[in-house]
Short mmCIF file of C-alpha atoms and ligand atoms in Angstrom, two decimals:
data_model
loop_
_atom_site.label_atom_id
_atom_site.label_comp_id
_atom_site.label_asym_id
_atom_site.label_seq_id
_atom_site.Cartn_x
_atom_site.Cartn_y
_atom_site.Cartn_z
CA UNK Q 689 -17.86 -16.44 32.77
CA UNK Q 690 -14.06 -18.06 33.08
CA UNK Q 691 -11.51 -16.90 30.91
CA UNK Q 692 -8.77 -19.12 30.03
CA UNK Q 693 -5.30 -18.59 29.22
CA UNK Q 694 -3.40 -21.05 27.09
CA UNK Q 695 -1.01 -21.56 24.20
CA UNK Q 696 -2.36 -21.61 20.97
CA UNK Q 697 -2.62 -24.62 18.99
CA UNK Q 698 -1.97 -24.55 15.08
CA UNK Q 699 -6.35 -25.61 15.33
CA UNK Q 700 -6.76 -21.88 16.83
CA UNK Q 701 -5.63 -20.66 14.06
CA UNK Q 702 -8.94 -20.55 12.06
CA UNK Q 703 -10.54 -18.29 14.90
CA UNK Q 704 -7.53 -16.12 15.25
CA UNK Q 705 -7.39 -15.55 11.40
CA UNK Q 706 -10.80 -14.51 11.46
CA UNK Q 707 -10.01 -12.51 15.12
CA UNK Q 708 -7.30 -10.61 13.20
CA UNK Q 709 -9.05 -10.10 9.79
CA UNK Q 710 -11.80 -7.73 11.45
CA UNK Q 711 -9.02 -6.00 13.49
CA UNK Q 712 -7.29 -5.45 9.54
CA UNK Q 713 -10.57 -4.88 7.94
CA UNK Q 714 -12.60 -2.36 10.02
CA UNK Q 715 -9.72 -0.93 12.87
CA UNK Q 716 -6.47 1.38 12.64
CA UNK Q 717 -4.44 -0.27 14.99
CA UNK Q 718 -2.97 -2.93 12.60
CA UNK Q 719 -1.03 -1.04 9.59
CA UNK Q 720 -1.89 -3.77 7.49
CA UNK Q 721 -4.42 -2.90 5.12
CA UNK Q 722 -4.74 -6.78 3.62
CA UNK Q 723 -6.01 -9.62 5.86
CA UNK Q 724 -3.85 -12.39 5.88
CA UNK Q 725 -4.92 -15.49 5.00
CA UNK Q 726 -5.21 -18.67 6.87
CA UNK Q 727 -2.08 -19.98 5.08
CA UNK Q 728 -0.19 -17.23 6.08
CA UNK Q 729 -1.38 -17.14 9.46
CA UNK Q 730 -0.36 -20.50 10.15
CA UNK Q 731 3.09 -19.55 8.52
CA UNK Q 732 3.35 -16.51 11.06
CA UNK Q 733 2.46 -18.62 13.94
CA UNK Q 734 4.81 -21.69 12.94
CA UNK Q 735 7.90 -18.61 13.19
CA UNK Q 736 6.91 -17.33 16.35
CA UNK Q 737 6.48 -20.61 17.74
CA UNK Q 738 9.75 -22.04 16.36
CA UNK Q 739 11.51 -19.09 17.68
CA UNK Q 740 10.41 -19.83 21.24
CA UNK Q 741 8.18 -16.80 21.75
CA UNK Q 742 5.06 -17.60 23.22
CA UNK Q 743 1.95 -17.39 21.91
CA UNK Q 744 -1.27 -17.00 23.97
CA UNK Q 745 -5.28 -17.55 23.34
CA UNK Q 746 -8.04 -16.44 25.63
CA UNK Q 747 -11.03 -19.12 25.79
CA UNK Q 748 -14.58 -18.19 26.83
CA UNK Q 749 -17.15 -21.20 26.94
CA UNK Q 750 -14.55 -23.28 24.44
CA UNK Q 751 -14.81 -19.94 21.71
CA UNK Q 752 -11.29 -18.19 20.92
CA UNK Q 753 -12.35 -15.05 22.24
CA UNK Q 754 -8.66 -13.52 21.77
CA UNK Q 755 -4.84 -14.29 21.20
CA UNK Q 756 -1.38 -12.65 21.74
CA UNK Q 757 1.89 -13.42 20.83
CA UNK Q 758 5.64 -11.61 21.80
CA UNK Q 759 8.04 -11.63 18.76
CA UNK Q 760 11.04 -10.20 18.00
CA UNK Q 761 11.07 -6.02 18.10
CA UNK Q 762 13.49 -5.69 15.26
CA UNK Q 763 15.89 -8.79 13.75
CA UNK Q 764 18.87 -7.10 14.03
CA UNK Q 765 21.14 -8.95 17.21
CA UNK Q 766 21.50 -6.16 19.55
CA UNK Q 767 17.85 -6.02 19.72
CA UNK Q 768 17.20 -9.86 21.16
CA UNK Q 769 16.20 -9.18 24.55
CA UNK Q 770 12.92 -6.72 23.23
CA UNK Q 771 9.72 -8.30 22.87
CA UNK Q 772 7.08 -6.61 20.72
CA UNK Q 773 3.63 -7.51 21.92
CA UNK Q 774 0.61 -8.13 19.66
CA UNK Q 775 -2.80 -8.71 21.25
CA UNK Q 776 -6.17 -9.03 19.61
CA UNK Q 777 -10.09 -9.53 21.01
CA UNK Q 778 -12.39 -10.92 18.93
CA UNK Q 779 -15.46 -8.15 18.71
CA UNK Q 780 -17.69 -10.40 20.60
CA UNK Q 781 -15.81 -10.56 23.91
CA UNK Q 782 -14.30 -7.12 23.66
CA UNK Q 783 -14.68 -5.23 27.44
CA UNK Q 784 -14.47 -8.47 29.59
CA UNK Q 785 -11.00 -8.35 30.37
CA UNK Q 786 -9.67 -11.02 27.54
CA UNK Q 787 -7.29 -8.37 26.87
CA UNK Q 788 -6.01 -7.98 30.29
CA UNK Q 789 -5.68 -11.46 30.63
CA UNK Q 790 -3.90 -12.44 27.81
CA UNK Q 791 -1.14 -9.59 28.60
CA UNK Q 792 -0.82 -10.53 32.60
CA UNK Q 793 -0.18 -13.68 31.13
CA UNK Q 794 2.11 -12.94 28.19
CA UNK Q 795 4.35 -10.53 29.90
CA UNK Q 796 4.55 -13.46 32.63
CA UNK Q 797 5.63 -15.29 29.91
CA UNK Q 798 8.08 -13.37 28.26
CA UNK Q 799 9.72 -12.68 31.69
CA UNK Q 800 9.72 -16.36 32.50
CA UNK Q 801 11.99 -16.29 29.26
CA UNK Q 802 14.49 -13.79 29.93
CA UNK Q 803 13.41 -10.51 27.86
CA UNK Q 804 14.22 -7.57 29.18
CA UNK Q 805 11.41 -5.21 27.71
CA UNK Q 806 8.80 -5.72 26.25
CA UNK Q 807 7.23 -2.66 23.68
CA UNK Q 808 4.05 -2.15 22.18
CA UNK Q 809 3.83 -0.74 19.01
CA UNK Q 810 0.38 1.18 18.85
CA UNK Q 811 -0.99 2.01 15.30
CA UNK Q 812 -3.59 5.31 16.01
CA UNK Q 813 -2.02 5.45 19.13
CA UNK Q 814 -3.70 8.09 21.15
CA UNK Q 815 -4.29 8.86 24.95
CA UNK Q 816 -7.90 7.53 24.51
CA UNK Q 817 -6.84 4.40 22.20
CA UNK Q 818 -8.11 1.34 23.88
CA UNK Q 819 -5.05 -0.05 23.47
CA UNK Q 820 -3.11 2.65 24.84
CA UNK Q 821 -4.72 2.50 28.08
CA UNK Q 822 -4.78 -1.51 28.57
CA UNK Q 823 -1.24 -0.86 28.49
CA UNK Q 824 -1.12 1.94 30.89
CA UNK Q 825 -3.20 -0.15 33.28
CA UNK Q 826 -0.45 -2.82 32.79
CA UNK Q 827 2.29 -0.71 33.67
CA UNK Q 828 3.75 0.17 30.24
CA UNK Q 829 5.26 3.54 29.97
CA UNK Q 830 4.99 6.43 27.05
CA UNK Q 831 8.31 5.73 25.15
CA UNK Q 832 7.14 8.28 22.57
CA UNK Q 833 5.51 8.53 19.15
CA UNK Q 834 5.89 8.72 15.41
CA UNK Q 835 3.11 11.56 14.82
CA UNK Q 836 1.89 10.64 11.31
CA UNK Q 837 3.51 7.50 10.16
CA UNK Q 838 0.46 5.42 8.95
CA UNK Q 839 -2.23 6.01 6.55
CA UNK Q 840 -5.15 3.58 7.12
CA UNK Q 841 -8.96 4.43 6.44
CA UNK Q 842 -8.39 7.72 4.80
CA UNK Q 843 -6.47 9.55 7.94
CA UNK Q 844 -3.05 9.55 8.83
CA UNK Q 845 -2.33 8.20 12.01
CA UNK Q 846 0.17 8.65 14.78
CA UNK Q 847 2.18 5.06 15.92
CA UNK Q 848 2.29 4.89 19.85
CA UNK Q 849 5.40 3.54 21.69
CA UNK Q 850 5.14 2.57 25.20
CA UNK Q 851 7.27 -0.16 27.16
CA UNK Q 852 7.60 -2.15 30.11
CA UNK Q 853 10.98 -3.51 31.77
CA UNK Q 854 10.86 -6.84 32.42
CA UNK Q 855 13.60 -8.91 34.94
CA UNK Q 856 15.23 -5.86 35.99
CA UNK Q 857 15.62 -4.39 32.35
CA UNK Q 858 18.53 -2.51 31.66
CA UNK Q 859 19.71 -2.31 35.63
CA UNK Q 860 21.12 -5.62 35.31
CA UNK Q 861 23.68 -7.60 32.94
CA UNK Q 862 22.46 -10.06 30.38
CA UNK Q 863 21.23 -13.62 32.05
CA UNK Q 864 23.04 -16.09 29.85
CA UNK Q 865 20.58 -19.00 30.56
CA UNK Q 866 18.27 -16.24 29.09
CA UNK Q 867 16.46 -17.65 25.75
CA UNK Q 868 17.88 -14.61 23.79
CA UNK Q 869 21.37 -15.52 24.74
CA UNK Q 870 20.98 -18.91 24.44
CA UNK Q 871 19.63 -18.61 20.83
CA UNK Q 872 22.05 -16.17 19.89
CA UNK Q 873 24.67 -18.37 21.27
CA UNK Q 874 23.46 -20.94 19.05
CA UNK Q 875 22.19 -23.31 21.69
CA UNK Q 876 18.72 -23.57 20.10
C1 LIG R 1124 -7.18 -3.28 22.89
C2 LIG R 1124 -7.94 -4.57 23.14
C3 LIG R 1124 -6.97 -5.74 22.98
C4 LIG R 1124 -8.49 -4.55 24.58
O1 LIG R 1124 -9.06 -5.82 24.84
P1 LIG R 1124 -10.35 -5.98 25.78
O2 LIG R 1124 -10.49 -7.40 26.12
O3 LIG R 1124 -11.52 -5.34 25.14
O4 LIG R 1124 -9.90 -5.12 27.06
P2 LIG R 1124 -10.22 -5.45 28.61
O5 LIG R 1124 -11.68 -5.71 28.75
O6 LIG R 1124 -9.28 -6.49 29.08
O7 LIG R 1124 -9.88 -4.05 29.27
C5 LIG R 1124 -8.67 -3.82 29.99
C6 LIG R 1124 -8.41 -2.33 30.04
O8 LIG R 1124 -8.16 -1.84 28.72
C7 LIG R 1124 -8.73 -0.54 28.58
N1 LIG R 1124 -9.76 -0.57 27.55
C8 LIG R 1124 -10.28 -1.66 26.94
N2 LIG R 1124 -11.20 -1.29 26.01
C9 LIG R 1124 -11.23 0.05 26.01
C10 LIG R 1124 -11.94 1.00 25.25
N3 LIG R 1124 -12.81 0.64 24.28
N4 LIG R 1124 -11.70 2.32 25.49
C11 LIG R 1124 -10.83 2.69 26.44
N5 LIG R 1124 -10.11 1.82 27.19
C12 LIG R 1124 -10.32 0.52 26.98
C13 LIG R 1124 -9.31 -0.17 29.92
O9 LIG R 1124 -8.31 0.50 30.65
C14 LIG R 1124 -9.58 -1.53 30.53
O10 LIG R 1124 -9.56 -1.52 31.91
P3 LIG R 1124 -10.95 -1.29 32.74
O11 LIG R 1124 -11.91 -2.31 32.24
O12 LIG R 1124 -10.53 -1.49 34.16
O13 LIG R 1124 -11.38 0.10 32.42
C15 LIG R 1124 -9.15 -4.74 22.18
O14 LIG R 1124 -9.93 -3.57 22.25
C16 LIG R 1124 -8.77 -4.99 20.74
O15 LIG R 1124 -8.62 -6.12 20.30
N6 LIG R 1124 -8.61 -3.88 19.99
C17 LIG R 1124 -8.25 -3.94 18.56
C18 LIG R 1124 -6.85 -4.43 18.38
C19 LIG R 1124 -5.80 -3.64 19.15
O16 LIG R 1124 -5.89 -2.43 19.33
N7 LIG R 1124 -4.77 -4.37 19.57
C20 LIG R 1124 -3.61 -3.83 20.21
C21 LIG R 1124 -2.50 -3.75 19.20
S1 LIG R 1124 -1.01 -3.11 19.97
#
């Protein structure tokens, strides 16, 4: 079995919709409690991807078997050189390490761009959350956690914050052929 990493095409989008709509439907670590449609999906996707952030898809055997993206953390200026990482396995090739490699390859990425951290965000985020530890194994540190701040499936839920530094993080000055300086220089 070869897992491979590439960006996603706007013709991904049909598996990813349908990746992300089980993750909505039946799991607590999206707070959205209404799967978005194709439309909007492709709407999403045409943001990110006009922004410059990269996103990532995971083939097995030609079938989408996961995606991620890196978007912005929070649109407010000071924030530009966060990433907030989003990564979903379809339930047929969960436990093969699509996960994995779709991070490795997305933090590459977002390094490659000039972030400085990048944060995951981790509805029902727990010390046995599946997501919790793929991000442990990836480095990412506990940055904390909002006990109680979703309510998904008839339980509240806890939101996870962990974090990774990326090109130094804060132990160095701001790169200004960084993407987040050059877009909030106006350059693109
Ligand atoms: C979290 C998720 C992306 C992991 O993807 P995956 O392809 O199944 O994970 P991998 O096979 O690459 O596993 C990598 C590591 O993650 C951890 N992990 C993955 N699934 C796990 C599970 N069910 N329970 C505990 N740890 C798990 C393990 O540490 C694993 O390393 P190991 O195989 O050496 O033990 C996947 O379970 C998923 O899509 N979950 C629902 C959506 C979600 O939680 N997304 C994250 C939003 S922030």
């Amino acid at each position: 079995m070869t897992i491979t990493i590439r960006a996603a095409r706007e013709d991904d989008l049909f598996a990813i919709t349908a990746i992300y709509e089980d993750a909505v439907l039946h799991g607590t670590s999206s707070y959205e409690l209404t799967a978005p449609d194709l439309a909007e999906m492709t709407a999403r996707f045409a943001t990110l991807t006009a922004g410059g952030y990269p996103y990532l898809v995971a083939e097995i055997d030609g079938d989408i078997a996961g995606y991620a993206y890196a978007g912005a953390f929070r649109a407010r200026p000071a924030y530009r050189f966060i990433v907030e990482d989003s990564v979903y396995v379809s339930p047929r090739h969960k436990g093969k390490g699509v996960g994995r490699a779709l991070m490795e390859a997305l933090i590459a990425e977002a390094a490659r761009l000039g972030f400085r951290q990048i944060v995951a965000v981790i509805g029902d985020g727990h010390t046995d959350s599946a997501s919790v530890k793929l991000h442990a194994k990836l480095g990412f540190k506990d940055a904390g956690k909002l006990a109680g701040t979703g309510y998904k499936h008839g339980r509240w839920l806890d939101t996870a914050f962990m974090q990774l530094a990326l090109n130094e993080g804060a132990d160095a000055p701001p790169d200004p052929a960084s993407l987040p300086e050059r877009r909030f220089r106006g350059e693109i």
